[in-house]
C-alpha positions as protocol buffer text, in pm:
chain_id: "A"
residue {
  index: 1
  type: MET
  ca { x: 11284 y: 12426 z: 9706 }
}
residue {
  index: 2
  type: ALA
  ca { x: 11397 y: 12571 z: 9373 }
}
residue {
  index: 3
  type: ASP
  ca { x: 11297 y: 12393 z: 9052 }
}
residue {
  index: 4
  type: ASN
  ca { x: 11659 y: 12351 z: 8945 }
}
residue {
  index: 5
  type: GLN
  ca { x: 11762 y: 12154 z: 9253 }
}
residue {
  index: 6
  type: GLU
  ca { x: 11758 y: 11776 z: 9235 }
}
residue {
  index: 7
  type: SER
  ca { x: 11575 y: 11598 z: 9511 }
}
residue {
  index: 8
  type: THR
  ca { x: 11523 y: 11229 z: 9582 }
}
residue {
  index: 9
  type: LEU
  ca { x: 11223 y: 11065 z: 9749 }
}
residue {
  index: 10
  type: SER
  ca { x: 11212 y: 10707 z: 9877 }
}
residue {
  index: 11
  type: ASN
  ca { x: 10880 y: 10520 z: 9883 }
}
residue {
  index: 12
  type: PRO
  ca { x: 10656 y: 10827 z: 9869 }
}
residue {
  index: 13
  type: VAL
  ca { x: 10337 y: 10804 z: 10072 }
}
residue {
  index: 14
  type: GLY
  ca { x: 10149 y: 11100 z: 9928 }
}
residue {
  index: 15
  type: PRO
  ca { x: 10137 y: 11252 z: 9584 }
}
residue {
  index: 16
  type: ILE
  ca { x: 10449 y: 11400 z: 9428 }
}
residue {
  index: 17
  type: LYS
  ca { x: 10389 y: 11747 z: 9285 }
}
residue {
  index: 18
  type: LEU
  ca { x: 10564 y: 11785 z: 8949 }
}
residue {
  index: 19
  type: GLY
  ca { x: 10759 y: 12107 z: 8921 }
}
residue {
  index: 20
  type: ALA
  ca { x: 10853 y: 12100 z: 9289 }
}
residue {
  index: 21
  type: GLY
  ca { x: 11216 y: 12010 z: 9221 }
}
residue {
  index: 22
  type: ILE
  ca { x: 11170 y: 11632 z: 9253 }
}
residue {
  index: 23
  type: SER
  ca { x: 11375 y: 11458 z: 8988 }
}
residue {
  index: 24
  type: ARG
  ca { x: 11444 y: 11114 z: 9135 }
}
residue {
  index: 25
  type: VAL
  ca { x: 11211 y: 10868 z: 9308 }
}
residue {
  index: 26
  type: LEU
  ca { x: 11314 y: 10539 z: 9469 }
}
residue {
  index: 27
  type: LEU
  ca { x: 11046 y: 10270 z: 9508 }
}
residue {
  index: 28
  type: THR
  ca { x: 11081 y: 9932 z: 9675 }
}
residue {
  index: 29
  type: GLY
  ca { x: 10845 y: 9640 z: 9700 }
}
residue {
  index: 30
  type: GLN
  ca { x: 10489 y: 9699 z: 9589 }
}
residue {
  index: 31
  type: SER
  ca { x: 10475 y: 10076 z: 9642 }
}
residue {
  index: 32
  type: ALA
  ca { x: 10279 y: 10286 z: 9394 }
}
residue {
  index: 33
  type: LEU
  ca { x: 10384 y: 10625 z: 9263 }
}
residue {
  index: 34
  type: ILE
  ca { x: 10123 y: 10903 z: 9274 }
}
residue {
  index: 35
  type: VAL
  ca { x: 10207 y: 11211 z: 9065 }
}
residue {
  index: 36
  type: GLN
  ca { x: 10009 y: 11534 z: 9045 }
}
residue {
  index: 37
  type: VAL
  ca { x: 10062 y: 11839 z: 8827 }
}
residue {
  index: 38
  type: PRO
  ca { x: 9867 y: 12169 z: 8823 }
}
residue {
  index: 39
  type: SER
  ca { x: 9634 y: 12184 z: 8524 }
}
residue {
  index: 40
  type: ASN
  ca { x: 9368 y: 12404 z: 8370 }
}
residue {
  index: 41
  type: PRO
  ca { x: 9191 y: 12222 z: 8084 }
}
residue {
  index: 42
  type: SER
  ca { x: 9009 y: 12539 z: 7982 }
}
residue {
  index: 43
  type: THR
  ca { x: 9336 y: 12660 z: 7825 }
}
residue {
  index: 44
  type: GLY
  ca { x: 9339 y: 12359 z: 7590 }
}
residue {
  index: 45
  type: TYR
  ca { x: 9666 y: 12231 z: 7734 }
}
residue {
  index: 46
  type: ARG
  ca { x: 9681 y: 11878 z: 7873 }
}
residue {
  index: 47
  type: TRP
  ca { x: 9957 y: 11689 z: 8047 }
}
residue {
  index: 48
  type: THR
  ca { x: 10054 y: 11360 z: 7885 }
}
residue {
  index: 49
  type: LEU
  ca { x: 10287 y: 11092 z: 8019 }
}
residue {
  index: 50
  type: SER
  ca { x: 10554 y: 10943 z: 7792 }
}
residue {
  index: 51
  type: LEU
  ca { x: 10695 y: 10607 z: 7896 }
}
residue {
  index: 52
  type: PRO
  ca { x: 11022 y: 10466 z: 7765 }
}
residue {
  index: 53
  type: PRO
  ca { x: 10970 y: 10143 z: 7564 }
}
residue {
  index: 54
  type: LYS
  ca { x: 11122 y: 9921 z: 7835 }
}
residue {
  index: 55
  type: ALA
  ca { x: 10871 y: 10056 z: 8089 }
}
residue {
  index: 56
  type: VAL
  ca { x: 10560 y: 9943 z: 7900 }
}
residue {
  index: 57
  type: ASN
  ca { x: 10573 y: 9588 z: 8040 }
}
residue {
  index: 58
  type: CYS
  ca { x: 10693 y: 9693 z: 8388 }
}
residue {
  index: 59
  type: LEU
  ca { x: 10471 y: 9987 z: 8481 }
}
residue {
  index: 60
  type: SER
  ca { x: 10094 y: 9973 z: 8511 }
}
residue {
  index: 61
  type: ILE
  ca { x: 9910 y: 10304 z: 8482 }
}
residue {
  index: 62
  type: LEU
  ca { x: 9622 y: 10276 z: 8731 }
}
residue {
  index: 63
  type: LYS
  ca { x: 9512 y: 10639 z: 8690 }
}
residue {
  index: 64
  type: ASP
  ca { x: 9605 y: 10821 z: 8369 }
}
residue {
  index: 65
  type: GLY
  ca { x: 9596 y: 11198 z: 8409 }
}
residue {
  index: 66
  type: GLU
  ca { x: 9254 y: 11217 z: 8572 }
}
residue {
  index: 67
  type: PHE
  ca { x: 9149 y: 11578 z: 8637 }
}
residue {
  index: 68
  type: LEU
  ca { x: 9082 y: 11662 z: 9001 }
}
residue {
  index: 69
  type: ARG
  ca { x: 8922 y: 11979 z: 9132 }
}
residue {
  index: 70
  type: ASP
  ca { x: 9146 y: 12223 z: 9311 }
}
residue {
  index: 71
  type: PRO
  ca { x: 9146 y: 12112 z: 9677 }
}
residue {
  index: 72
  type: ASN
  ca { x: 9106 y: 12479 z: 9777 }
}
residue {
  index: 73
  type: SER
  ca { x: 8768 y: 12493 z: 9598 }
}
residue {
  index: 74
  type: ALA
  ca { x: 8646 y: 12152 z: 9722 }
}
residue {
  index: 75
  type: ASN
  ca { x: 8406 y: 12319 z: 9966 }
}
residue {
  index: 76
  type: GLN
  ca { x: 8215 y: 12488 z: 9686 }
}
residue {
  index: 77
  type: ALA
  ca { x: 7879 y: 12325 z: 9615 }
}
residue {
  index: 78
  type: ILE
  ca { x: 7910 y: 12388 z: 9241 }
}
residue {
  index: 79
  type: PRO
  ca { x: 8251 y: 12353 z: 9069 }
}
residue {
  index: 80
  type: LEU
  ca { x: 8359 y: 12665 z: 8884 }
}
residue {
  index: 81
  type: VAL
  ca { x: 8370 y: 12626 z: 8506 }
}
residue {
  index: 82
  type: GLY
  ca { x: 8723 y: 12683 z: 8378 }
}
residue {
  index: 83
  type: ALA
  ca { x: 8876 y: 12666 z: 8725 }
}
residue {
  index: 84
  type: PRO
  ca { x: 9222 y: 12513 z: 8759 }
}
residue {
  index: 85
  type: GLY
  ca { x: 9286 y: 12185 z: 8932 }
}
residue {
  index: 86
  type: LEU
  ca { x: 9527 y: 11892 z: 8918 }
}
residue {
  index: 87
  type: GLN
  ca { x: 9591 y: 11601 z: 8685 }
}
residue {
  index: 88
  type: GLU
  ca { x: 9684 y: 11282 z: 8866 }
}
residue {
  index: 89
  type: TRP
  ca { x: 9863 y: 10960 z: 8768 }
}
residue {
  index: 90
  type: VAL
  ca { x: 9899 y: 10645 z: 8975 }
}
residue {
  index: 91
  type: ILE
  ca { x: 10178 y: 10418 z: 8853 }
}
residue {
  index: 92
  type: LYS
  ca { x: 10244 y: 10070 z: 8992 }
}
residue {
  index: 93
  type: PRO
  ca { x: 10568 y: 9890 z: 8901 }
}
residue {
  index: 94
  type: SER
  ca { x: 10576 y: 9513 z: 8856 }
}
residue {
  index: 95
  type: CYS
  ca { x: 10951 y: 9468 z: 8800 }
}
residue {
  index: 96
  type: SER
  ca { x: 11280 y: 9629 z: 8895 }
}
residue {
  index: 97
  type: GLY
  ca { x: 11455 y: 9882 z: 8679 }
}
residue {
  index: 98
  type: VAL
  ca { x: 11533 y: 10245 z: 8613 }
}
residue {
  index: 99
  type: PHE
  ca { x: 11279 y: 10438 z: 8407 }
}
residue {
  index: 100
  type: VAL
  ca { x: 11278 y: 10803 z: 8300 }
}
residue {
  index: 101
  type: LEU
  ca { x: 10917 y: 10922 z: 8293 }
}
residue {
  index: 102
  type: GLN
  ca { x: 10836 y: 11245 z: 8110 }
}
residue {
  index: 103
  type: TRP
  ca { x: 10525 y: 11461 z: 8134 }
}
residue {
  index: 104
  type: ASN
  ca { x: 10455 y: 11706 z: 7849 }
}
residue {
  index: 105
  type: SER
  ca { x: 10212 y: 11997 z: 7850 }
}
residue {
  index: 106
  type: LEU
  ca { x: 10064 y: 12042 z: 7503 }
}
residue {
  index: 107
  type: ARG
  ca { x: 9748 y: 12091 z: 7304 }
}
residue {
  index: 108
  type: PRO
  ca { x: 9664 y: 11747 z: 7161 }
}
residue {
  index: 109
  type: TRP
  ca { x: 9532 y: 11883 z: 6830 }
}
residue {
  index: 110
  type: GLU
  ca { x: 9856 y: 12075 z: 6754 }
}
residue {
  index: 111
  type: LYS
  ca { x: 10042 y: 11779 z: 6607 }
}
residue {
  index: 112
  type: ASP
  ca { x: 10365 y: 11953 z: 6498 }
}
residue {
  index: 113
  type: GLN
  ca { x: 10420 y: 12166 z: 6808 }
}
residue {
  index: 114
  type: LEU
  ca { x: 10669 y: 12101 z: 7086 }
}
residue {
  index: 115
  type: PRO
  ca { x: 10539 y: 12087 z: 7445 }
}
residue {
  index: 116
  type: ILE
  ca { x: 10537 y: 12422 z: 7625 }
}
residue {
  index: 117
  type: THR
  ca { x: 10661 y: 12256 z: 7946 }
}
residue {
  index: 118
  type: THR
  ca { x: 10811 y: 11919 z: 8035 }
}
residue {
  index: 119
  type: HIS
  ca { x: 10892 y: 11750 z: 8365 }
}
residue {
  index: 120
  type: GLN
  ca { x: 11095 y: 11432 z: 8413 }
}
residue {
  index: 121
  type: ILE
  ca { x: 11128 y: 11189 z: 8700 }
}
residue {
  index: 122
  type: ARG
  ca { x: 11390 y: 10917 z: 8718 }
}
residue {
  index: 123
  type: LEU
  ca { x: 11206 y: 10624 z: 8875 }
}
residue {
  index: 124
  type: GLU
  ca { x: 11429 y: 10359 z: 9033 }
}
residue {
  index: 125
  type: VAL
  ca { x: 11241 y: 10043 z: 9132 }
}
residue {
  index: 126
  type: THR
  ca { x: 11376 y: 9753 z: 9339 }
}
residue {
  index: 127
  type: GLN
  ca { x: 11156 y: 9456 z: 9425 }
}
């Protein structure tokens, strides 16, 4: 699927890969949203999640950008230093609403720089 196509998922079971053309997610009930994005911390760039102000009281971040080894290298006894992997977020809604979540790739110490890449997901939650 091309990155510029909009796609909608309802109650995702597995992780959503950012950058895979997913731009809208529908959640109902007590479902949690799992989001993964390719990452290589050795470059200095980190993915950060920006929440809109109205989402702060409605979305709980259960996992906040935790780095995971590349599943393709999981069989290696010793992880490779500088090897790429994934950053993962687990987000659990507690109320209904529509929230635009944005992930930014940036170097945290470069305070006046714009992100080199951004991804957004429109999260629509119904209880």
